[in-house]
Amino acid sequence: MVAPGSVTSRLGSVFPFLLVLVDLQYEGAECGVNADVEKHLELGKKLLAAGQLADALSQFHAAVDGDPDNYIAYYRRATVFLAMGKSKAALPDLTKVIELKMDFTAARLQRGHLLLKQGKLDEAEDDFKKVVCVWDAELRELRAECFIKEGEPRKAISDLKASSKLKNDNTEAFYKISTLYYELGDHELSLSEVRECLKLDQDHKRCFAHYKQVKKLNKLIESAEELIKEGRYTDAISKYESVMKTEPGVHEYTIRSKERICHCFSKDEKPVEAIRVCSEVLQVEPDNVNALKDRAEAYLIEEMYDEAIQDYETAQEHNENDQQIREGLEKAQRLLKQSQRRDYYKILGVKRNAKKQEIIKAYRKLALQWHPDNFQNEEEKKKAEKKFIDIAAAKEVLSDPEMRKKFDDGEDPLDAESQQGGGGNPFHRSWNSWQGFNPFSSGGPFRFKFHFN
């Protein structure tokens, strides 16, 4: 029977909680391994999970032989020994792990548990004392400060979160967590953590001041995103410019705001502005997939197909499963191929994002200029006939929403080769078939009559 207050009694009450820490640390504990050892470790891990202990043990034997200084190999072999009920065999491996990596908490905990079972209470207590410090809030906070100075804020957040649970009413921990999230650009988590601080002390001056700042920024960003959903891109840009003015000292908010402004310009079909802002983002983050996609779309509007293809290919290297990237790349490649043939936008001299009124206006001007009746010389007349037919074809395609969409997707709706099932091109016919046709009718209430000498 275990006496109250004995080592066994004290450790027994703590051990279930320590087991949680074992699992957590084990998940994150990795070290450098060569390719062959890595294969043995991964295969052994799978076999262990499948309950094939003998086969798993063979793989871990091979891993230890391949790299005698690999503490993970010893630790996993010890795990198999324990699963097989061979605790005496596991003990030397756990000791070796601790020799190779003294701060490997999981191994020290398991060794302490084995020593406890063997009745070696002093040795077990020594192992547990070296581990139980992870439950010390002050030590967690000290280590968090070190992580902050070393530029590892996420590790600091992990320690501070533990401290906030270990020490009651730890407003300081919540405040620090909130400020760290804020500096990382995660305004939503920052707001959540500072609210926890104010729940404990609503008069906490620093938490309240920080809360007002985060709430203001959060409101601006949420409002901007709502405007983007509504397609109100100019208003959304204004909001994100306000975000940058509100928090100019945190680089993350500047770069994220520019990323969204880049997106707004691209969606609002303002390619010059989009290319400029997207490029600013990509100078800082060359692998930013969102900025690459938005700049590629802007390049398409500007008919810079080679540049668009390059951006889509770079984006695809970082996210090969993104359907939008794949479709965008295919479209850019089709448009590049199309640009080497007949381009209806170029025929009318309008941009790809031109409105219908602009298209009709350009068409009327060119049809008047190139009407064959304006030319007496036979060669010039033939050239004008071909030009006039192309102008009429361009107007036909670009003034029809369905045909224009096909063309914008890289397919010429009047080209028999690009139409499945073949069929003739209705615009590939002689000038005679166009005589009597009124090229200046827009389908509206206006009619134009021209006399040619």
Coordinates of C-alpha atoms in Angstrom, one line a residue:
M1 CA 0.0 0.0 0.0
V2 CA 1.3 3.5 -0.9
A3 CA 1.7 5.8 2.1
P4 CA 0.0 9.2 1.8
G5 CA 2.6 11.9 1.0
S6 CA 5.2 9.3 -0.3
V7 CA 7.0 9.9 -3.6
T8 CA 4.9 7.3 -5.4
S9 CA 1.7 9.0 -4.2
R10 CA 2.9 12.5 -5.2
L11 CA 4.0 11.5 -8.6
G12 CA 1.0 9.3 -9.2
S13 CA -1.3 12.3 -8.9
V14 CA 0.8 14.3 -11.4
F15 CA 1.5 11.6 -13.9
P16 CA -1.8 11.6 -16.0
F17 CA -1.2 15.2 -16.7
L18 CA 2.4 14.6 -17.6
L19 CA 1.4 12.0 -20.1
V20 CA -0.4 14.7 -22.1
L21 CA 2.9 16.6 -22.2
V22 CA 4.7 13.5 -23.5
D23 CA 2.4 13.2 -26.5
L24 CA 2.7 17.0 -27.2
Q25 CA 6.4 17.0 -27.1
Y26 CA 6.8 13.8 -29.0
E27 CA 4.8 15.2 -31.9
G28 CA 7.2 18.2 -32.2
A29 CA 10.5 16.4 -31.5
E30 CA 12.4 15.7 -34.7
C31 CA 16.1 15.9 -35.6
G32 CA 18.1 15.8 -38.7
V33 CA 18.3 12.4 -40.4
N34 CA 19.7 11.0 -43.6
A35 CA 17.5 9.6 -46.3
D36 CA 17.9 5.9 -45.5
V37 CA 17.4 6.4 -41.8
E38 CA 14.3 8.6 -42.5
K39 CA 12.8 5.7 -44.5
H40 CA 13.4 3.2 -41.7
L41 CA 11.9 5.7 -39.1
E42 CA 8.8 6.4 -41.3
L43 CA 8.2 2.7 -42.1
G44 CA 8.7 1.7 -38.5
K45 CA 6.2 4.3 -37.4
K46 CA 3.6 3.0 -39.8
L47 CA 4.2 -0.6 -38.7
L48 CA 4.0 0.4 -35.0
A49 CA 0.6 2.2 -35.7
A50 CA -0.6 -1.0 -37.4
G51 CA 0.4 -3.1 -34.4
Q52 CA 3.2 -5.0 -36.3
L53 CA 5.6 -4.6 -33.4
A54 CA 8.3 -7.1 -34.5
D55 CA 8.6 -5.6 -38.0
A56 CA 8.6 -2.1 -36.5
L57 CA 11.4 -3.1 -34.1
S58 CA 13.5 -4.3 -37.1
Q59 CA 13.1 -1.0 -38.8
F60 CA 14.2 1.0 -35.7
H61 CA 17.2 -1.4 -35.2
A62 CA 18.2 -0.5 -38.7
A63 CA 17.7 3.3 -38.0
V64 CA 19.9 3.1 -34.9
D65 CA 22.6 1.2 -36.8
G66 CA 22.4 3.8 -39.6
D67 CA 22.8 6.8 -37.3
P68 CA 23.9 6.0 -33.7
D69 CA 23.5 9.6 -32.7
N70 CA 19.9 9.9 -33.7
Y71 CA 17.9 10.3 -30.5
I72 CA 14.5 9.8 -32.3
A73 CA 15.6 6.3 -33.5
Y74 CA 16.3 5.3 -29.9
Y75 CA 13.1 6.9 -28.6
R76 CA 10.9 5.0 -31.1
R77 CA 12.7 1.7 -30.5
A78 CA 12.1 2.2 -26.8
T79 CA 8.4 2.8 -27.6
V80 CA 8.2 -0.5 -29.3
F81 CA 9.9 -2.3 -26.4
L82 CA 7.4 -0.8 -24.1
A83 CA 4.5 -1.8 -26.3
M84 CA 6.0 -5.4 -26.2
G85 CA 6.2 -5.3 -22.4
K86 CA 10.0 -5.2 -22.5
S87 CA 10.6 -2.3 -20.1
K88 CA 14.1 -3.5 -19.2
A89 CA 15.1 -3.2 -22.8
A90 CA 13.5 0.2 -23.2
L91 CA 15.3 1.7 -20.2
P92 CA 18.8 1.9 -21.8
D93 CA 17.3 3.4 -25.0
L94 CA 15.6 6.1 -23.0
T95 CA 18.8 6.8 -21.1
K96 CA 20.6 7.1 -24.5
V97 CA 18.0 9.6 -25.7
I98 CA 18.5 11.8 -22.6
E99 CA 22.3 11.7 -23.1
L100 CA 21.9 12.8 -26.7
K101 CA 19.2 15.4 -25.9
M102 CA 19.0 16.4 -22.3
D103 CA 15.9 18.6 -22.7
F104 CA 13.8 15.8 -24.3
T105 CA 11.0 15.9 -21.8
A106 CA 9.1 12.9 -23.2
A107 CA 12.0 10.5 -22.8
R108 CA 12.8 11.7 -19.3
L109 CA 9.1 11.3 -18.3
Q110 CA 9.0 7.7 -19.6
R111 CA 12.2 6.8 -17.9
G112 CA 11.0 8.2 -14.7
H113 CA 7.8 6.2 -14.9
L114 CA 9.8 3.0 -15.5
L115 CA 12.1 3.7 -12.6
L116 CA 9.1 4.3 -10.4
K117 CA 7.7 0.9 -11.4
Q118 CA 11.0 -0.7 -10.6
G119 CA 10.9 0.9 -7.1
K120 CA 13.9 3.2 -7.8
L121 CA 12.1 6.1 -6.2
D122 CA 15.1 8.5 -5.8
E123 CA 16.1 8.2 -9.4
A124 CA 12.5 8.5 -10.6
E125 CA 11.9 11.6 -8.4
D126 CA 15.1 13.2 -9.9
D127 CA 13.7 12.7 -13.4
F128 CA 10.3 14.1 -12.5
K129 CA 11.8 17.1 -10.7
K130 CA 13.6 18.0 -13.9
V131 CA 10.4 17.8 -15.9
V132 CA 7.8 19.4 -13.6
C133 CA 9.3 22.8 -14.2
V134 CA 7.2 23.0 -17.3
W135 CA 4.3 23.7 -15.0
D136 CA 6.1 26.7 -13.6
A137 CA 4.3 29.9 -14.9
E138 CA 7.2 32.2 -14.1
L139 CA 9.7 30.0 -16.0
R140 CA 7.3 29.9 -19.0
E141 CA 7.1 33.7 -19.0
L142 CA 10.9 34.0 -18.8
R143 CA 11.3 31.7 -21.7
A144 CA 8.7 33.6 -23.6
E145 CA 10.7 36.8 -23.2
C146 CA 13.8 35.0 -24.6
F147 CA 11.8 33.8 -27.6
I148 CA 10.6 37.3 -28.3
K149 CA 14.1 38.7 -28.2
E150 CA 15.2 35.8 -30.5
G151 CA 12.5 36.8 -33.0
E152 CA 10.3 33.7 -32.5
P153 CA 7.0 35.2 -31.4
R154 CA 4.9 32.1 -32.0
K155 CA 6.9 30.1 -29.6
A156 CA 6.6 32.9 -27.1
I157 CA 2.8 32.8 -27.5
S158 CA 2.8 29.1 -26.8
D159 CA 4.6 29.6 -23.5
L160 CA 2.4 32.6 -22.5
K161 CA -0.8 30.7 -23.2
A162 CA 0.4 27.9 -20.9
S163 CA 1.3 30.6 -18.3
S164 CA -2.2 32.1 -18.6
K165 CA -3.7 28.8 -17.6
L166 CA -1.2 28.0 -14.9
K167 CA -1.5 31.3 -13.0
N168 CA -4.9 32.7 -12.0
D169 CA -5.9 36.2 -13.2
N170 CA -2.8 36.4 -15.4
T171 CA -3.8 39.7 -17.2
E172 CA -0.1 40.3 -18.2
A173 CA 0.1 37.1 -20.2
F174 CA -3.2 37.8 -22.1
Y175 CA -1.9 41.4 -22.8
K176 CA 1.4 40.1 -24.2
I177 CA -0.3 37.4 -26.3
S178 CA -2.6 40.0 -27.8
T179 CA 0.2 42.4 -28.7
L180 CA 2.2 39.5 -30.2
Y181 CA -0.7 38.4 -32.4
Y182 CA -1.3 42.1 -33.4
E183 CA 2.3 42.4 -34.5
L184 CA 2.0 39.2 -36.5
G185 CA -1.0 40.7 -38.3
D186 CA -3.6 38.5 -36.8
H187 CA -6.0 41.2 -35.6
E188 CA -8.9 38.7 -34.9
L189 CA -6.9 36.6 -32.4
S190 CA -5.4 39.8 -30.9
L191 CA -8.9 41.1 -30.2
S192 CA -9.9 37.8 -28.7
E193 CA -7.0 37.7 -26.3
V194 CA -7.2 41.3 -25.1
R195 CA -10.9 40.7 -24.4
E196 CA -9.8 37.9 -22.0
C197 CA -7.6 40.4 -20.2
L198 CA -10.5 42.8 -19.8
K199 CA -12.7 40.1 -18.5
L200 CA -10.3 39.7 -15.6
D201 CA -9.8 43.4 -15.1
Q202 CA -12.0 45.8 -17.0
D203 CA -9.9 48.8 -15.7
H204 CA -6.6 47.4 -17.0
K205 CA -5.1 50.5 -18.7
R206 CA -2.8 48.9 -21.2
C207 CA -5.3 46.2 -22.2
F208 CA -8.1 48.8 -22.6
A209 CA -5.9 51.1 -24.7
H210 CA -4.8 48.2 -26.9
Y211 CA -8.4 47.0 -27.2
K212 CA -9.5 50.3 -28.7
Q213 CA -6.7 50.2 -31.2
V214 CA -7.3 46.6 -32.3
K215 CA -11.1 47.1 -32.4
K216 CA -10.7 50.1 -34.7
L217 CA -8.3 48.2 -37.0
N218 CA -10.5 45.1 -37.0
K219 CA -13.6 47.2 -37.9
L220 CA -11.8 48.8 -40.9
I221 CA -10.7 45.4 -42.2
E222 CA -14.1 43.8 -41.8
S223 CA -15.7 46.8 -43.6
A224 CA -13.2 46.6 -46.4
E225 CA -13.9 42.9 -46.9
E226 CA -17.7 43.4 -47.0
L227 CA -17.2 46.1 -49.7
I228 CA -15.1 43.6 -51.7
K229 CA -17.9 41.1 -51.5
E230 CA -20.3 43.7 -52.8
G231 CA -18.0 44.6 -55.7
R232 CA -17.5 48.1 -54.3
Y233 CA -13.8 48.0 -55.0
T234 CA -13.0 51.8 -54.9
D235 CA -14.5 52.1 -51.4
A236 CA -12.7 48.9 -50.3
I237 CA -9.4 50.5 -51.5
S238 CA -10.1 53.6 -49.4
K239 CA -10.7 51.4 -46.3
Y240 CA -7.4 49.5 -46.7
E241 CA -5.6 52.8 -47.2
S242 CA -7.0 53.8 -43.8
V243 CA -5.7 50.6 -42.4
M244 CA -2.2 51.5 -43.4
K245 CA -2.6 55.0 -41.9
T246 CA -4.0 53.6 -38.7
E247 CA -1.1 51.2 -38.1
P248 CA 1.9 52.3 -40.1
G249 CA 4.3 50.8 -37.6
V250 CA 3.3 47.2 -38.2
H251 CA 4.7 45.9 -41.5
E252 CA 2.3 43.0 -41.8
Y253 CA -0.8 45.3 -42.0
T254 CA 0.9 47.4 -44.8
I255 CA 1.7 44.4 -46.9
R256 CA -1.7 42.7 -46.4
S257 CA -3.5 45.9 -47.2
K258 CA -1.5 46.3 -50.4
E259 CA -2.3 42.7 -51.3
R260 CA -6.0 43.4 -51.0
I261 CA -5.7 46.8 -52.9
C262 CA -3.9 44.9 -55.7
H263 CA -6.9 42.5 -55.7
C264 CA -9.4 45.3 -55.9
F265 CA -7.7 47.1 -58.8
S266 CA -7.5 43.8 -60.7
K267 CA -11.2 43.0 -60.1
D268 CA -12.2 46.6 -61.0
E269 CA -10.3 46.2 -64.3
K270 CA -7.8 48.9 -63.6
P271 CA -4.7 47.0 -64.8
V272 CA -2.1 49.7 -64.6
E273 CA -2.8 50.4 -61.0
A274 CA -3.1 46.7 -60.2
I275 CA 0.2 45.8 -61.8
R276 CA 1.9 48.6 -59.8
V277 CA 0.6 47.6 -56.4
C278 CA 0.9 43.9 -57.0
S279 CA 4.5 44.4 -58.0
E280 CA 5.1 46.3 -54.7
V281 CA 3.8 43.3 -52.8
L282 CA 5.8 40.8 -54.8
Q283 CA 9.0 42.8 -54.2
V284 CA 8.6 42.0 -50.6
E285 CA 7.0 38.5 -51.0
P286 CA 8.0 37.0 -54.3
D287 CA 6.0 33.9 -53.7
N288 CA 2.7 35.6 -52.7
V289 CA 0.3 33.5 -54.7
N290 CA -2.7 35.9 -54.4
A291 CA -0.6 38.8 -55.7
L292 CA 0.7 36.7 -58.5
K293 CA -2.8 35.7 -59.6
D294 CA -4.2 39.2 -59.4
R295 CA -1.2 40.6 -61.4
A296 CA -1.6 37.9 -64.0
E297 CA -5.3 38.9 -64.5
A298 CA -4.2 42.5 -64.9
Y299 CA -1.6 41.5 -67.4
L300 CA -4.3 39.7 -69.4
I301 CA -6.3 43.0 -69.6
E302 CA -3.2 44.8 -70.8
E303 CA -2.7 42.0 -73.4
M304 CA 0.7 41.2 -71.8
Y305 CA 0.3 37.5 -72.2
D306 CA 3.9 36.3 -71.7
E307 CA 4.0 38.1 -68.4
A308 CA 0.6 36.7 -67.4
I309 CA 1.8 33.2 -68.2
Q310 CA 5.0 33.7 -66.2
D311 CA 3.0 34.8 -63.1
Y312 CA 0.5 32.0 -63.3
E313 CA 3.4 29.4 -63.7
T314 CA 5.2 30.9 -60.6
A315 CA 1.9 30.7 -58.6
Q316 CA 1.4 27.2 -59.8
E317 CA 4.8 26.1 -58.4
H318 CA 3.6 27.1 -54.9
N319 CA 0.0 25.9 -55.2
E320 CA -0.3 23.3 -58.0
N321 CA -3.9 22.2 -56.9
D322 CA -5.4 25.7 -57.3
Q323 CA -8.1 25.4 -60.0
Q324 CA -8.2 29.2 -60.5
I325 CA -4.4 29.2 -61.3
R326 CA -4.8 26.3 -63.7
E327 CA -7.7 27.8 -65.6
G328 CA -6.0 31.2 -65.7
L329 CA -2.8 29.7 -67.1
E330 CA -4.8 27.9 -69.8
K331 CA -6.6 31.0 -70.7
A332 CA -3.4 33.1 -70.9
Q333 CA -1.9 30.4 -73.2
R334 CA -5.0 30.5 -75.4
L335 CA -5.0 34.2 -75.6
L336 CA -1.3 34.3 -76.5
K337 CA -2.0 31.9 -79.3
Q338 CA -5.0 33.9 -80.4
S339 CA -3.1 37.2 -80.4
Q340 CA -0.8 35.7 -83.0
R341 CA -3.9 35.4 -85.2
R342 CA -6.9 37.7 -85.6
D343 CA -7.6 40.0 -82.5
Y344 CA -11.0 41.7 -82.7
Y345 CA -10.0 44.2 -80.0
K346 CA -7.0 45.3 -82.1
I347 CA -9.1 45.5 -85.2
L348 CA -11.3 48.1 -83.6
G349 CA -8.5 49.6 -81.6
V350 CA -10.1 49.2 -78.2
K351 CA -9.0 47.7 -74.9
R352 CA -10.2 44.3 -73.7
N353 CA -12.2 45.9 -71.0
A354 CA -14.0 48.4 -73.3
K355 CA -17.7 49.0 -72.8
K356 CA -20.2 48.2 -75.6
Q357 CA -20.7 51.9 -76.4
E358 CA -16.9 52.3 -77.0
I359 CA -17.0 49.3 -79.3
I360 CA -19.9 50.6 -81.3
K361 CA -18.3 54.0 -81.6
A362 CA -15.0 52.6 -82.8
Y363 CA -16.8 50.4 -85.2
R364 CA -18.7 53.2 -86.8
K365 CA -15.6 55.3 -87.2
L366 CA -13.6 52.5 -88.9
A367 CA -16.5 51.3 -91.0
L368 CA -16.9 54.8 -92.4
Q369 CA -13.1 55.0 -93.0
W370 CA -12.8 51.7 -94.7
H371 CA -16.0 51.4 -96.7
P372 CA -15.0 50.0 -100.1
D373 CA -17.0 52.7 -101.9
N374 CA -14.4 55.2 -100.7
F375 CA -11.7 53.6 -102.9
Q376 CA -11.5 53.7 -106.7
N377 CA -8.2 51.8 -107.2
E378 CA -8.9 48.1 -107.6
E379 CA -6.1 47.0 -105.3
E380 CA -7.1 49.5 -102.6
K381 CA -10.7 48.5 -102.9
K382 CA -9.8 44.8 -102.3
K383 CA -7.8 45.8 -99.3
A384 CA -10.7 47.9 -98.0
E385 CA -13.2 45.1 -98.6
K386 CA -11.1 42.7 -96.4
K387 CA -10.6 45.4 -93.8
F388 CA -14.3 46.2 -93.8
I389 CA -15.2 42.5 -93.3
D390 CA -12.8 42.2 -90.4
I391 CA -14.3 45.4 -88.8
A392 CA -17.8 44.0 -89.2
A393 CA -16.8 40.6 -87.7
A394 CA -15.1 42.4 -84.8
K395 CA -18.3 44.4 -84.1
E396 CA -20.4 41.2 -84.4
V397 CA -18.4 39.3 -81.8
L398 CA -17.6 42.1 -79.3
S399 CA -21.1 43.5 -79.2
D400 CA -22.6 40.0 -78.5
P401 CA -22.1 39.1 -74.8
E402 CA -22.0 35.3 -75.4
M403 CA -19.6 35.6 -78.4
R404 CA -17.4 38.1 -76.6
K405 CA -17.1 35.8 -73.6
K406 CA -15.9 32.9 -75.9
F407 CA -13.4 35.2 -77.5
D408 CA -12.2 36.5 -74.1
D409 CA -11.7 32.9 -73.0
G410 CA -9.3 32.3 -76.0
E411 CA -11.8 30.9 -78.5
D412 CA -12.7 32.6 -81.8
P413 CA -16.4 32.1 -82.3
L414 CA -16.1 32.9 -86.0
D415 CA -13.1 30.6 -86.6
A416 CA -14.1 27.2 -87.9
E417 CA -10.9 25.6 -86.6
S418 CA -11.7 26.6 -83.0
Q419 CA -15.3 25.4 -83.2
Q420 CA -15.9 21.8 -82.3
G421 CA -17.8 20.0 -85.0
G422 CA -16.3 22.3 -87.7
G423 CA -18.7 24.4 -89.8
G424 CA -17.9 27.4 -92.0
N425 CA -17.0 30.9 -90.9
P426 CA -20.0 33.1 -91.6
F427 CA -17.7 36.1 -92.0
H428 CA -15.3 34.5 -94.5
R429 CA -17.3 35.5 -97.5
S430 CA -17.0 38.0 -100.4
W431 CA -17.8 41.7 -100.3
N432 CA -20.8 41.1 -102.5
S433 CA -22.6 39.3 -99.6
W434 CA -22.3 42.5 -97.5
Q435 CA -23.8 44.9 -100.1
G436 CA -27.0 46.3 -98.8
F437 CA -25.8 45.7 -95.2
N438 CA -26.1 48.8 -92.9
P439 CA -22.9 48.7 -90.8
F440 CA -24.0 51.8 -88.8
S441 CA -27.1 50.4 -87.2
S442 CA -26.6 49.8 -83.5
G443 CA -30.0 48.2 -83.0
G444 CA -31.1 51.3 -81.1
P445 CA -33.3 54.2 -81.9
F446 CA -30.7 55.9 -84.1
R447 CA -30.1 55.3 -87.8
F448 CA -27.3 56.8 -89.9
K449 CA -27.3 57.4 -93.6
F450 CA -24.0 58.1 -95.5
H451 CA -23.5 59.0 -99.2
F452 CA -20.2 58.1 -100.8
N453 CA -18.9 59.8 -104.0

